[in-house]
């Protein structure tokens, strides 16, 4: 090896070493003191060992304003590249808080945009590990424009490749929009997201609030609905990311991966036959049914703390990935409201985008009444569910477990929503409204003229129950395909999905529809 070549190699190795150190050992130590991992440590935990191929490790800004010439670090505060998660290819980026607080720069945008473009061309998911103080103020409009480059690629990739954002520290200002445009947001450790920080809020409104109170994981998983999952630690958050990926295909032209099933598809759990209480107003937990029907320990609930009157998530049936939508009778009796409607509709559209069959469990007394719902636009939000079901072309199967009333029956995956198969349990009540309300509307005069109004009302209610408050009238007219024993649900679903796996359905050609957002 010649001396000149040796010198060149030494320079390269020195620059690589500097890139690995990010903002330097002192900054790394400070990151650890905060209880946080570095960008490279996070990637090492997320990706299969030895699979990471870095791009742009030596990219550095060339600006001098506001002392930036003294803060040039190879990589410019972000690590980008490609790797594998459980043997499946992914594109990744991880913001490096040790370099200028991970502040977002023009160079960061260029690096992220490059892997977004390559991921879209290759048809592989993008995972972003976010830990940044926001836009790099010293770069002015350059930094703001840089956000726009990432946003447009988020939108272009939407519905084509899975996009997952993991929030592992601060994510503020314009930085929050990129995660909001992705498919899933996972918040882990002491992370937070907000548009305007505590200082700005105090200056404008006088209100004092901490960063966690304003935009911590508790806020975004339970109140705002911005985040989909939360984890106590970074390690748990990265493990959750891997698990979530396992239910999704690489892109919209592929099917989700099947794992080797260990749970017999013919298994029938007799406890399902006793799940529905005799008292029709007594609650039960629909998650108990989900756990008994699908492959053991396969249910991953999404947004469990937001709009808990609706349950959504992924599970497996005979090793195949399925999306689950369900009313939750143990919260608000499973009634639909504004938040539940938005939660359900978005999940349906996500499953449809990535070829995940949708299985719906219906136990809903209707839409939640009240002026707050009407003024808040429950009509518009409820229509989102109808739009999503009608638009979806993946296999769709519904099971009516108990109440399916009025508009909620239609909205929750009925035959008219282009549902493929509808089952009902013998405990199903399918009607326009409850028997008491129906009788008072239909027979008000007759009851009023009766010698014993209370007795006549009770008699008419009993008659209504016998005629309409069951699944058999709906089965008679073909709205229910079959009434089944609850314990039969697992094998029945598996057989139906086996037939529907080759389903081909297309919507009319158009630029896009107008979903009631």
XYZ file of C-alpha atoms in Angstrom:
517
model
C 0.000 0.000 0.000
C 1.418 3.364 -1.035
C 1.875 6.158 1.443
C -0.655 8.394 -0.249
C -3.322 5.662 -0.219
C -2.592 4.955 3.428
C -3.069 8.619 4.243
C -6.382 8.715 2.410
C -7.578 5.681 4.359
C -6.543 7.291 7.626
C -8.567 10.414 6.784
C -11.606 8.287 5.904
C -11.351 6.273 9.103
C -10.975 9.430 11.168
C -14.110 10.931 9.628
C -16.024 7.687 10.200
C -14.935 7.670 13.836
C -16.141 11.246 14.248
C -19.466 10.335 12.659
C -19.948 7.462 15.096
C -19.308 9.790 18.044
C -21.940 12.282 16.874
C -21.603 15.378 19.046
C -18.766 13.833 21.036
C -18.386 11.650 24.104
C -19.437 14.433 26.483
C -22.761 14.797 24.672
C -23.210 11.027 24.576
C -22.675 10.878 28.333
C -25.284 13.617 28.804
C -27.735 11.659 26.677
C -27.199 8.595 28.865
C -27.585 10.675 32.035
C -31.041 11.665 30.794
C -31.880 7.969 30.577
C -31.850 8.059 26.768
C -29.986 6.022 24.180
C -28.061 7.488 21.280
C -29.280 7.271 17.694
C -26.861 4.462 16.840
C -27.691 2.512 19.989
C -31.373 2.682 19.074
C -30.724 1.456 15.552
C -28.636 -1.413 16.903
C -31.601 -2.524 19.029
C -34.136 -2.119 16.229
C -32.283 -3.780 13.369
C -30.995 -7.308 12.891
C -27.355 -7.572 13.900
C -24.979 -6.652 11.103
C -27.752 -5.621 8.691
C -27.396 -1.824 8.827
C -26.075 -0.090 5.707
C -25.558 3.611 6.408
C -26.049 6.366 3.833
C -24.814 9.925 4.196
C -22.574 9.345 7.222
C -20.231 12.134 6.157
C -22.802 14.716 5.023
C -22.211 18.077 6.749
C -23.663 21.565 6.446
C -21.533 24.337 4.942
C -23.077 27.335 6.715
C -21.238 29.880 8.848
C -24.005 32.103 10.237
C -24.540 32.347 13.997
C -21.450 30.278 14.776
C -22.467 27.217 12.762
C -18.931 27.015 11.376
C -17.879 25.834 14.865
C -20.484 23.076 14.867
C -19.819 20.858 11.886
C -20.248 17.160 12.584
C -20.224 14.323 10.030
C -23.819 13.171 9.607
C -25.219 16.547 10.737
C -27.296 15.128 13.584
C -29.064 12.245 11.865
C -28.204 8.638 11.006
C -29.901 7.247 7.892
C -29.761 4.012 5.951
C -31.220 0.569 5.407
C -31.343 -2.611 7.419
C -33.519 -5.583 8.301
C -36.080 -6.253 11.003
C -36.623 -9.973 11.533
C -35.126 -10.579 8.114
C -37.347 -8.049 6.302
C -35.858 -4.953 4.666
C -36.590 -1.481 6.063
C -35.395 2.085 5.587
C -34.540 3.943 8.784
C -33.493 7.306 10.114
C -32.600 8.239 13.680
C -32.137 11.807 14.851
C -29.011 12.346 16.936
C -29.737 14.617 19.898
C -26.021 14.856 20.728
C -25.519 17.071 17.659
C -27.084 20.496 18.173
C -30.002 18.921 20.019
C -30.931 16.933 16.911
C -32.178 20.183 15.382
C -33.668 19.703 11.934
C -31.541 21.061 9.110
C -31.367 21.206 5.344
C -28.843 18.373 5.369
C -31.096 16.250 7.576
C -33.929 16.794 5.126
C -31.767 15.780 2.197
C -30.711 12.581 3.955
C -34.238 11.627 5.032
C -35.676 12.492 1.614
C -33.118 10.285 -0.091
C -34.018 7.191 1.895
C -37.731 7.968 1.544
C -37.312 8.053 -2.231
C -35.290 4.859 -2.264
C -37.724 3.097 0.091
C -40.645 4.014 -2.166
C -38.835 2.698 -5.219
C -37.813 -0.496 -3.415
C -41.237 -0.990 -1.807
C -40.074 -1.234 1.804
C -41.274 0.391 5.068
C -39.751 3.554 6.544
C -39.138 3.832 10.284
C -38.226 7.179 11.811
C -36.723 7.520 15.294
C -37.484 11.092 16.346
C -35.501 12.990 19.006
C -35.097 16.641 18.086
C -35.452 20.085 19.589
C -37.099 21.325 16.395
C -35.990 23.380 13.420
C -32.379 24.597 13.358
C -32.991 28.269 14.025
C -29.632 29.336 12.603
C -30.694 28.085 9.147
C -33.861 30.186 9.007
C -36.122 29.455 6.070
C -33.785 26.720 4.842
C -34.844 24.570 7.778
C -38.532 25.340 7.275
C -38.378 24.471 3.588
C -36.514 21.310 4.527
C -39.549 20.102 6.494
C -41.700 20.512 3.399
C -39.461 18.154 1.411
C -40.071 15.418 3.966
C -43.810 16.114 4.250
C -44.454 15.741 0.527
C -42.696 12.383 0.558
C -44.732 11.254 3.567
C -47.872 11.961 1.567
C -46.573 10.359 -1.634
C -45.676 7.179 0.251
C -48.942 7.071 2.193
C -50.822 3.857 1.463
C -47.915 2.536 -0.624
C -45.358 1.587 2.026
C -45.833 1.414 5.810
C -44.466 4.427 7.671
C -43.852 4.255 11.419
C -42.700 7.128 13.644
C -41.163 6.395 17.032
C -40.968 9.426 19.336
C -38.030 9.012 21.714
C -37.575 12.537 23.007
C -38.806 16.030 22.095
C -40.739 16.511 18.864
C -41.940 20.089 18.586
C -43.141 22.696 16.136
C -43.085 21.758 12.463
C -41.377 18.469 13.337
C -44.665 16.983 14.564
C -46.278 17.062 11.127
C -44.110 14.376 9.584
C -45.048 11.801 12.279
C -48.687 12.910 11.993
C -48.560 12.061 8.279
C -47.258 8.539 8.910
C -49.314 5.418 9.597
C -48.373 4.881 13.233
C -46.874 6.922 16.057
C -45.274 5.126 18.993
C -44.203 7.244 21.984
C -41.571 5.743 24.266
C -39.755 6.932 27.365
C -39.895 10.622 28.393
C -41.062 11.829 24.980
C -43.448 14.600 24.027
C -45.034 16.246 20.981
C -46.548 19.707 20.605
C -46.860 22.527 18.088
C -46.406 25.428 20.508
C -44.334 24.918 23.636
C -45.041 25.804 27.267
C -43.190 29.128 27.025
C -45.261 30.302 24.060
C -48.508 29.190 25.692
C -47.628 31.048 28.884
C -46.732 34.198 26.952
C -49.947 34.157 24.905
C -52.521 32.784 27.356
C -50.840 33.038 30.758
C -51.410 29.314 31.291
C -48.550 27.401 32.895
C -48.052 23.839 31.714
C -45.107 21.435 31.543
C -43.944 19.727 28.363
C -45.302 16.373 29.549
C -48.647 17.848 30.577
C -48.900 19.513 27.194
C -47.796 16.709 24.914
C -46.670 13.616 26.771
C -47.635 10.067 25.879
C -50.610 10.091 28.259
C -52.030 13.117 26.453
C -51.613 11.784 22.929
C -52.667 8.190 23.551
C -55.761 8.994 25.633
C -56.960 12.543 24.869
C -55.804 13.795 21.476
C -55.572 10.461 19.660
C -52.374 11.611 17.919
C -50.306 8.626 19.095
C -51.280 4.989 18.592
C -49.105 3.154 21.105
C -46.967 4.029 24.136
C -44.150 2.278 25.952
C -42.476 2.957 29.280
C -38.945 2.533 27.930
C -37.127 2.973 24.649
C -36.365 -0.742 24.573
C -40.077 -1.565 24.854
C -40.932 1.008 22.201
C -38.461 -0.457 19.704
C -39.731 -3.988 20.445
C -43.276 -2.709 19.853
C -42.158 -1.335 16.486
C -40.848 -4.743 15.451
C -44.083 -6.413 16.523
C -46.214 -3.906 14.637
C -44.195 -4.426 11.464
C -44.825 -8.174 11.641
C -48.539 -7.634 10.879
C -47.900 -5.463 7.799
C -46.697 -6.204 4.272
C -43.638 -4.543 2.798
C -45.863 -2.503 0.474
C -49.364 -2.267 -0.951
C -48.643 -4.808 -3.683
C -47.855 -7.577 -1.223
C -49.839 -9.590 1.288
C -48.987 -9.426 5.013
C -46.585 -12.195 6.036
C -48.032 -15.436 7.360
C -46.347 -17.067 10.327
C -46.463 -20.789 11.016
C -49.595 -21.304 13.123
C -49.298 -23.213 16.377
C -52.950 -22.808 17.334
C -55.321 -25.292 15.604
C -57.788 -23.481 13.381
C -60.466 -25.964 14.470
C -60.153 -24.961 18.124
C -63.477 -23.996 19.697
C -63.641 -22.338 23.102
C -66.867 -23.284 24.869
C -66.484 -20.265 27.176
C -67.635 -18.091 24.278
C -71.114 -19.574 24.613
C -71.383 -18.045 28.090
C -69.787 -14.684 27.306
C -72.952 -12.667 26.618
C -74.833 -11.906 29.878
C -78.518 -12.829 30.175
C -79.265 -9.213 31.049
C -79.010 -7.367 27.740
C -77.901 -4.189 29.527
C -75.062 -5.873 31.396
C -71.624 -5.173 29.933
C -68.929 -7.633 28.915
C -65.444 -7.125 27.507
C -65.251 -7.766 23.765
C -61.506 -8.301 24.139
C -62.304 -11.553 25.934
C -64.001 -12.778 22.758
C -61.100 -11.606 20.598
C -58.573 -13.437 22.775
C -60.599 -16.671 22.603
C -61.256 -16.551 18.853
C -57.923 -15.603 17.304
C -54.501 -17.231 17.491
C -53.326 -17.272 21.078
C -51.463 -14.153 22.253
C -51.656 -12.607 18.786
C -53.880 -9.589 19.503
C -52.128 -6.219 19.333
C -54.583 -3.492 20.287
C -54.053 -0.094 18.650
C -55.015 3.120 20.496
C -56.306 1.186 23.525
C -56.787 4.321 25.652
C -58.369 6.589 23.039
C -62.124 6.276 22.425
C -62.270 3.027 24.421
C -65.879 2.460 23.325
C -64.280 1.112 20.144
C -61.570 -1.558 19.953
C -59.211 -1.812 16.978
C -56.054 -3.819 16.433
C -54.257 -6.605 14.641
C -54.449 -10.325 15.337
C -53.728 -13.559 13.514
C -56.037 -16.301 12.359
C -54.302 -19.496 11.224
C -51.117 -17.420 11.120
C -52.577 -14.786 8.777
C -52.740 -11.122 9.763
C -56.232 -9.644 10.205
C -57.523 -6.270 11.321
C -60.161 -6.192 14.053
C -62.823 -3.547 14.571
C -65.220 -3.945 17.499
C -67.657 -2.073 19.669
C -66.764 -2.266 23.362
C -69.894 -2.956 25.473
C -68.088 -2.347 28.757
C -67.532 1.323 27.897
C -70.465 3.601 27.014
C -72.353 0.403 26.107
C -70.343 0.369 22.870
C -72.167 3.413 21.476
C -70.447 5.244 18.646
C -69.349 8.849 19.065
C -67.116 11.339 17.281
C -63.782 9.984 18.503
C -64.719 6.320 18.036
C -65.908 7.027 14.495
C -62.613 8.646 13.507
C -60.630 5.878 15.201
C -62.529 3.102 13.411
C -62.580 4.776 10.000
C -58.852 5.455 9.900
C -58.020 1.891 10.905
C -60.314 0.440 8.232
C -58.617 2.549 5.567
C -55.172 1.542 6.813
C -56.057 -2.170 6.668
C -57.501 -1.725 3.192
C -54.388 0.104 1.994
C -52.145 -2.758 3.081
C -54.292 -5.754 2.155
C -55.244 -6.769 5.690
C -58.698 -8.438 5.925
C -61.140 -6.716 8.288
C -63.211 -8.575 10.868
C -65.892 -6.563 12.682
C -67.628 -7.426 15.956
C -70.909 -5.553 16.334
C -72.559 -4.762 19.655
C -73.750 -1.185 19.348
C -76.964 0.474 20.588
C -76.462 3.349 18.148
C -74.741 6.717 17.976
C -74.317 8.605 21.239
C -77.098 11.210 21.587
C -76.508 14.741 22.865
C -75.927 18.311 21.795
C -72.149 18.060 22.255
C -72.056 15.270 19.675
C -74.393 17.004 17.240
C -72.587 20.332 17.529
C -69.264 18.537 17.180
C -70.260 17.057 13.844
C -71.117 13.455 14.728
C -72.942 13.200 11.389
C -69.771 14.010 9.489
C -67.569 11.830 11.675
C -70.008 8.928 11.686
C -70.082 9.099 7.895
C -66.364 8.364 7.922
C -67.107 4.796 9.026
C -69.597 4.307 6.202
C -67.163 5.758 3.691
C -64.299 3.587 4.907
C -66.262 0.325 4.814
C -67.769 1.076 1.390
C -64.378 2.051 -0.040
C -62.506 -0.981 1.321
C -61.944 -3.826 -1.137
C -60.210 -6.292 1.195
C -62.163 -9.266 2.614
C -64.684 -8.033 5.190
C -66.501 -10.248 7.675
C -68.854 -9.144 10.449
C -70.147 -10.919 13.550
C -73.158 -9.453 15.343
C -72.735 -10.533 18.959
C -75.604 -8.608 20.555
C -77.056 -5.173 19.723
C -77.063 -3.830 16.169
C -79.404 -0.869 16.233
C -80.454 1.640 13.608
C -77.780 3.539 11.744
C -75.064 1.831 13.754
C -76.137 -1.526 12.299
C -75.760 -0.144 8.784
C -72.462 1.620 9.490
C -70.710 -1.238 11.261
C -69.925 -3.426 8.280
C -73.429 -4.430 7.179
C -74.165 -6.199 3.889
C -74.902 -2.836 2.266
C -71.367 -1.646 3.105
C -70.110 -4.269 0.619
C -69.492 -6.729 3.424
C -68.616 -10.224 2.199
C -69.910 -12.454 5.003
C -72.047 -11.676 8.046
C -72.506 -14.042 10.962
C -74.665 -13.515 14.036
C -74.688 -15.146 17.424
C -78.077 -16.298 18.768
C -77.879 -13.408 21.256
C -77.971 -10.832 18.432
C -80.605 -8.068 18.488
C -81.001 -6.483 15.062
C -83.608 -3.746 14.844
C -84.250 -0.097 14.021
C -84.402 0.741 17.736
C -84.927 -0.842 21.145
C -88.319 -2.459 21.849
C -89.414 0.064 24.480
C -88.798 3.079 22.237
C -90.239 1.332 19.185
C -93.490 0.413 20.938
C -93.950 3.937 22.301
C -93.562 5.364 18.805
C -95.682 2.798 16.966
C -98.476 2.238 19.476
C -98.707 5.465 21.439
C -102.412 5.967 20.773
C -103.305 2.325 21.308
C -101.502 2.246 24.646
C -103.134 5.497 25.706
C -106.626 4.134 25.002
C -106.034 0.758 26.675
C -107.855 -0.113 29.907
C -104.489 -0.929 31.447
C -101.843 1.085 29.527
C -98.873 -0.407 31.410
C -100.014 -3.972 30.787
C -100.711 -3.288 27.100
C -97.303 -1.647 26.676
C -95.601 -4.650 28.289
C -97.541 -6.981 25.997
C -96.534 -5.060 22.874
C -92.899 -4.888 23.986
C -92.848 -8.656 24.457
C -94.365 -9.105 20.992
C -91.790 -6.764 19.429
C -88.978 -8.642 21.134
C -90.206 -11.964 19.838
C -90.582 -10.715 16.259
C -87.638 -8.384 15.815
C -85.191 -8.580 18.734
C -83.316 -11.573 17.380
C -81.097 -12.457 14.405
C -83.558 -14.702 12.635
C -85.632 -12.053 10.842
C -82.392 -10.598 9.435
C -81.341 -14.103 8.389
C -84.744 -14.673 6.742
C -84.221 -11.707 4.421
C -80.578 -12.487 3.702
C -78.952 -9.716 5.754
C -77.289 -12.351 7.947
C -75.593 -15.270 6.197
C -75.759 -17.621 9.132
C -76.557 -17.711 12.825
C -73.779 -19.634 14.567
C -72.856 -20.772 18.030
C -70.307 -18.382 19.533
C -67.808 -21.209 20.050
C -67.894 -21.904 16.293
C -66.656 -18.418 15.409
C -62.965 -19.254 15.012
C -63.304 -22.106 12.494
C -66.115 -20.299 10.653
C -63.975 -17.182 10.223
C -61.005 -19.243 9.080
C -63.067 -21.018 6.400
C -64.572 -17.762 5.176
C -61.148 -16.094 4.938
C -59.755 -19.085 3.081
C -62.369 -18.515 0.371
C -61.998 -14.729 0.391
C -58.206 -14.714 0.250
C -58.330 -14.523 -3.554
C -61.083 -11.887 -3.606
C -60.675 -9.307 -6.357
C -62.704 -6.099 -6.153
C -61.904 -2.688 -7.573
C -63.380 0.753 -7.196
C -64.192 2.944 -10.228
C -61.192 4.853 -11.637
C -60.949 8.336 -10.152
C -58.405 10.800 -8.873
C -59.655 10.337 -5.305
C -62.898 10.358 -3.385
C -63.984 13.016 -0.912
C -63.925 11.305 2.475
C -65.874 13.391 5.032
C -62.807 14.588 6.934
